[in-house]
Short mmCIF file of C-alpha atoms in Angstrom, two decimals:
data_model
loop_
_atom_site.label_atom_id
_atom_site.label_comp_id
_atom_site.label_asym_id
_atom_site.label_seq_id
_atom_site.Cartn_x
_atom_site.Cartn_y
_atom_site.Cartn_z
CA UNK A 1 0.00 0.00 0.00
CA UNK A 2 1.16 3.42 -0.42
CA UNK A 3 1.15 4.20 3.99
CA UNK A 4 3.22 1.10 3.96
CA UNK A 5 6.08 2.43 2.21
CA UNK A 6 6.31 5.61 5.14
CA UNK A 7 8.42 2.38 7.37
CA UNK A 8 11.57 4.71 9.30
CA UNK A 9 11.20 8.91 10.08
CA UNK A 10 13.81 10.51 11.14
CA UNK A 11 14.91 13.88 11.39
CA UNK A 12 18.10 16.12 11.81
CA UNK A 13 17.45 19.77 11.59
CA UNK A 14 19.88 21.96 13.64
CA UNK A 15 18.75 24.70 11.73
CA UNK A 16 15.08 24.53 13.30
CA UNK A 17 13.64 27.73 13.42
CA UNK A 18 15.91 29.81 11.34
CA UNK A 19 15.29 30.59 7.27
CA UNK A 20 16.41 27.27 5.98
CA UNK A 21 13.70 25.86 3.66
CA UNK A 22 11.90 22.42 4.17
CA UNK A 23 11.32 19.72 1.44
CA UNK A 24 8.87 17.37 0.39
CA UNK A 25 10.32 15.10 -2.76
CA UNK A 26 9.17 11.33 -4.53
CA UNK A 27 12.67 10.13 -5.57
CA UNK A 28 12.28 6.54 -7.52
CA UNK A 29 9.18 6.19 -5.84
CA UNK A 30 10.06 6.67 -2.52
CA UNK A 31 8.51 9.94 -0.19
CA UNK A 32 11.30 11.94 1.53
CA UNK A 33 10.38 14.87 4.35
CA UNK A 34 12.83 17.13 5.31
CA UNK A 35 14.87 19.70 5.68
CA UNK A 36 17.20 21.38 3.16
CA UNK A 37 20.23 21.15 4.96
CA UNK A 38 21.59 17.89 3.02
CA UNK A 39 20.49 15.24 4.54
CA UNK A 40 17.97 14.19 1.32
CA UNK A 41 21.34 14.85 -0.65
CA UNK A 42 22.31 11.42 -0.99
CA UNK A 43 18.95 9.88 -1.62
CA UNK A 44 17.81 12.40 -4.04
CA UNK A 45 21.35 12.22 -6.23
CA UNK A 46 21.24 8.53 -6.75
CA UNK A 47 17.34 8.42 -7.55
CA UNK A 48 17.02 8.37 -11.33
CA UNK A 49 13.45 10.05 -11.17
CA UNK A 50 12.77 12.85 -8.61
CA UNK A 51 10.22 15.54 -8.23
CA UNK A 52 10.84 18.13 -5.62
CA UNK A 53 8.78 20.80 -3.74
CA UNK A 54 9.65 23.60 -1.18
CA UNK A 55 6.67 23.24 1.60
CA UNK A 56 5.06 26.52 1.58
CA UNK A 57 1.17 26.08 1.84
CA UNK A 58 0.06 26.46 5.89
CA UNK A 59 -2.81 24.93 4.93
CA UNK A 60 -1.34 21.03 6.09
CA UNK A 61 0.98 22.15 8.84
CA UNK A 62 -0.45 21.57 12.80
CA UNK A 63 -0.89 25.88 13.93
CA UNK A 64 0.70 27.39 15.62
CA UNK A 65 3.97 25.89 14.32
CA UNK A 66 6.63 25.70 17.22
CA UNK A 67 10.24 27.54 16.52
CA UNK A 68 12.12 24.52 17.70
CA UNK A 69 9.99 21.78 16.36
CA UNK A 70 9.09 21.63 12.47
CA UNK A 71 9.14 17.84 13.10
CA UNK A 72 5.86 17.63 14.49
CA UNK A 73 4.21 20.68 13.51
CA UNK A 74 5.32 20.64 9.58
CA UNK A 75 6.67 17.81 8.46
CA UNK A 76 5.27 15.18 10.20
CA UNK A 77 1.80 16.05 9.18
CA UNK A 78 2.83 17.22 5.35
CA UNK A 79 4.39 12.77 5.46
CA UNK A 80 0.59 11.81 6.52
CA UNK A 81 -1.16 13.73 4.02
CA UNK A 82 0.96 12.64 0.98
CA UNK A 83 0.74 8.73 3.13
CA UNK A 84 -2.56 9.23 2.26
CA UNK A 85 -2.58 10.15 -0.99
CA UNK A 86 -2.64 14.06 -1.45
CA UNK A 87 -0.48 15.13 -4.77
CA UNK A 88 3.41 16.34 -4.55
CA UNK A 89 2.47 20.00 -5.39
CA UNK A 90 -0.19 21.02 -3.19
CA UNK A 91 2.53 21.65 -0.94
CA UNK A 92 3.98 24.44 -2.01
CA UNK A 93 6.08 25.49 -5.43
CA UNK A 94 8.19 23.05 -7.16
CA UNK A 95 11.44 23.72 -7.07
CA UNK A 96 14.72 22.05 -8.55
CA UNK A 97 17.70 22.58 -6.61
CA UNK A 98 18.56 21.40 -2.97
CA UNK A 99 21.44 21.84 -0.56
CA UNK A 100 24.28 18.72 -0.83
CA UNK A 101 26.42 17.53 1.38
CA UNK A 102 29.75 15.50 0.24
CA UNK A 103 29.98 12.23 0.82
CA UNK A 104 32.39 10.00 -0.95
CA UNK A 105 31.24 6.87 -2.49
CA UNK A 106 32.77 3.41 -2.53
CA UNK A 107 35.36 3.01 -5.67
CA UNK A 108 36.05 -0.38 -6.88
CA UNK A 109 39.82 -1.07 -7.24
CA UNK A 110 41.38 -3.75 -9.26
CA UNK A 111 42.24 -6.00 -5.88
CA UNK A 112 38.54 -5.01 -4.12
CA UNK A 113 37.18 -2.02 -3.08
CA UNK A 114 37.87 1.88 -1.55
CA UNK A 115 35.79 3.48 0.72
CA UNK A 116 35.84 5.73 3.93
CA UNK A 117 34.54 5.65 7.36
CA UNK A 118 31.29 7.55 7.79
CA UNK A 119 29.69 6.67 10.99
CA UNK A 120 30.91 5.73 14.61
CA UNK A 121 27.97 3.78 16.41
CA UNK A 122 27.04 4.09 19.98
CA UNK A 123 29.13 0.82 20.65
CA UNK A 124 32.36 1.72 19.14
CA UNK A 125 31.97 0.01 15.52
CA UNK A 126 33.27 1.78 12.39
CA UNK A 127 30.39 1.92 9.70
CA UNK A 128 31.98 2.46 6.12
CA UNK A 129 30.28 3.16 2.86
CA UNK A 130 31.84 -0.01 1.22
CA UNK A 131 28.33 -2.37 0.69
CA UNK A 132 28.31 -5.62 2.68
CA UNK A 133 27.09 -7.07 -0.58
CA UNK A 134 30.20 -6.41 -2.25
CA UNK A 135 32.57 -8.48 0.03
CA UNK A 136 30.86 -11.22 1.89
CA UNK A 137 32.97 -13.23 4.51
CA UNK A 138 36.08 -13.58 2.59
CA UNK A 139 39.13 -11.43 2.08
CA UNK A 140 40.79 -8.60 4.60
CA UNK A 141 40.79 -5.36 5.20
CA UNK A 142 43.14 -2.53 5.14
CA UNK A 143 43.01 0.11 7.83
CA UNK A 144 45.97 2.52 8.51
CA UNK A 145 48.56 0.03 7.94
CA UNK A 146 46.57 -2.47 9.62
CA UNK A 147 45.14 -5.60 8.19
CA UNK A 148 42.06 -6.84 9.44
CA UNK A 149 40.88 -10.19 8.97
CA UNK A 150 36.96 -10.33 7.34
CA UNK A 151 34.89 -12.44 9.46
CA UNK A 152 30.98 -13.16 9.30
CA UNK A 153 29.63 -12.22 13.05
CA UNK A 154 31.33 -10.38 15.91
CA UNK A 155 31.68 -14.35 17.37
CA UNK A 156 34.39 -15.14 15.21
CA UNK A 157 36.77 -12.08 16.59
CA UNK A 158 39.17 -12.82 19.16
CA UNK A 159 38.73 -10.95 22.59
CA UNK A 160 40.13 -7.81 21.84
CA UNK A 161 40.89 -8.33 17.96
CA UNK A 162 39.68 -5.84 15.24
CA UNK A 163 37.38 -7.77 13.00
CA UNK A 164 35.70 -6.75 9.16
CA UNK A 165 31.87 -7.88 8.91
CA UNK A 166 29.23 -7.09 7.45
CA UNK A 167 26.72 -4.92 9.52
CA UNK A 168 23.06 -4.83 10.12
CA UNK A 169 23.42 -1.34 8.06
CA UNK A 170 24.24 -3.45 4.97
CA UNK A 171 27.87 -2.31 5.38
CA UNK A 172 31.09 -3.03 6.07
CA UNK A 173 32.12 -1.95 9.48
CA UNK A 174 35.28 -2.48 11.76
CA UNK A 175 34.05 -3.74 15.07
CA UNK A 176 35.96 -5.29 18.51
CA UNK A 177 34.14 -8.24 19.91
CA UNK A 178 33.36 -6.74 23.82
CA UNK A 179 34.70 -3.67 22.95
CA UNK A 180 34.78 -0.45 21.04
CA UNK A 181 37.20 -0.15 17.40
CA UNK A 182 36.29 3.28 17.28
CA UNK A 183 38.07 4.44 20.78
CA UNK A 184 40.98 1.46 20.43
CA UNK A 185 42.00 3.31 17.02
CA UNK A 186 40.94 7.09 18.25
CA UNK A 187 38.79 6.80 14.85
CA UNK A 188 37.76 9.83 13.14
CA UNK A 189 34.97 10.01 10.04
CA UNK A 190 36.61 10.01 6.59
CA UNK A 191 39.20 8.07 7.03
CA UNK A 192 40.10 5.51 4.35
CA UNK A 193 39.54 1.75 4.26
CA UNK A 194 40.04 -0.60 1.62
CA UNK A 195 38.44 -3.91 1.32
CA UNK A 196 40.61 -6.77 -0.89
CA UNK A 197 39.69 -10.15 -1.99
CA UNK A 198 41.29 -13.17 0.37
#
């Protein structure tokens, strides 16, 4: 059904209450809320088909609408309507630009594949953009000058090694079984890793 495809809402809007605009979009079929700060970016640059609109019309936001929350008062009820079925342009004027944000995508190489660290979970693992699809259980990864052995759940690592697996994000990520990669290696987002076949 079409509600069924509104599963996961999330938003991140530091810019709440201040001039930045907010954006409704259907990118491959898929309904994005949100602000214009870049966080749509990467969504809306890989969708082949996208239609965009800058939410203007007060008629389908909750009044009054709260300086520190657009979530509820704007964009969550703009996501029900269209859940429901109201057209892409009643909500304002349709617009074709939208802020970016950089992020650098996986590169194959000729022994696997190059990709960064984006993400530092709350337990210390090291989510990279490299797709879990791409490597399965096999090979090893390259870290710093470290090589890390690819395993297939946090089980297989040694207490206290620095394993390669793929994540629950559909990912590869570098994770410590009972412990956190991230603080071990002082990580820091951006940094390179390369994944190579065993």
């Amino acid at each position: 059904s079409r509600a069924g495809a509104w599963d996961v809402a999330v938003e991140v809007d530091p810019g709440v209450g201040t001039r930045r605009a907010l954006l409704a979009a259907q990118a491959d079929g898929q309904w994005l809320v949100g602000p214009d700060n870049g966080v749509l970016s990467l969504v809306l640059q890989r969708a082949r088909r996208r239609r965009l609109v800058q939410l203007t019309n007060r008629r389908y936001w909750l009044s009054p609408v709260s300086q520190t929350f657009h979530g509820r008062d704007i964009l969550a009820p703009v996501a029900a309507h269209l859940a429901r079925g109201r057209p892409l342009n009643t909500f304002g004027r349709v617009v074709s630009h939208y802020q970016t944000v950089r992020i650098p995508l996986p590169e194959p190489t000729r022994q696997g594949w190059r990709g960064h660290v984006v993400y530092l979970d709350r337990f210390g693992n090291m989510i990279t953009t490299i797709p879990a699809h791409r490597i399965g259980a096999s090979g090893w990864v390259r870290y710093r000058r470290r090589h890390i052995r690819v395993v297939s759940s946090y089980g297989e690592g040694r207490q206290g090694e620095v394993i390669a697996l793929a994540g629950s994000s559909g990912y590869l990520e570098l994770a410590i079984r009972d412990g956190s990669a991230a603080r071990r290696a002082q990580a820091r987002r951006g940094e390179a890793v390369e994944w190579r076949r065993g």
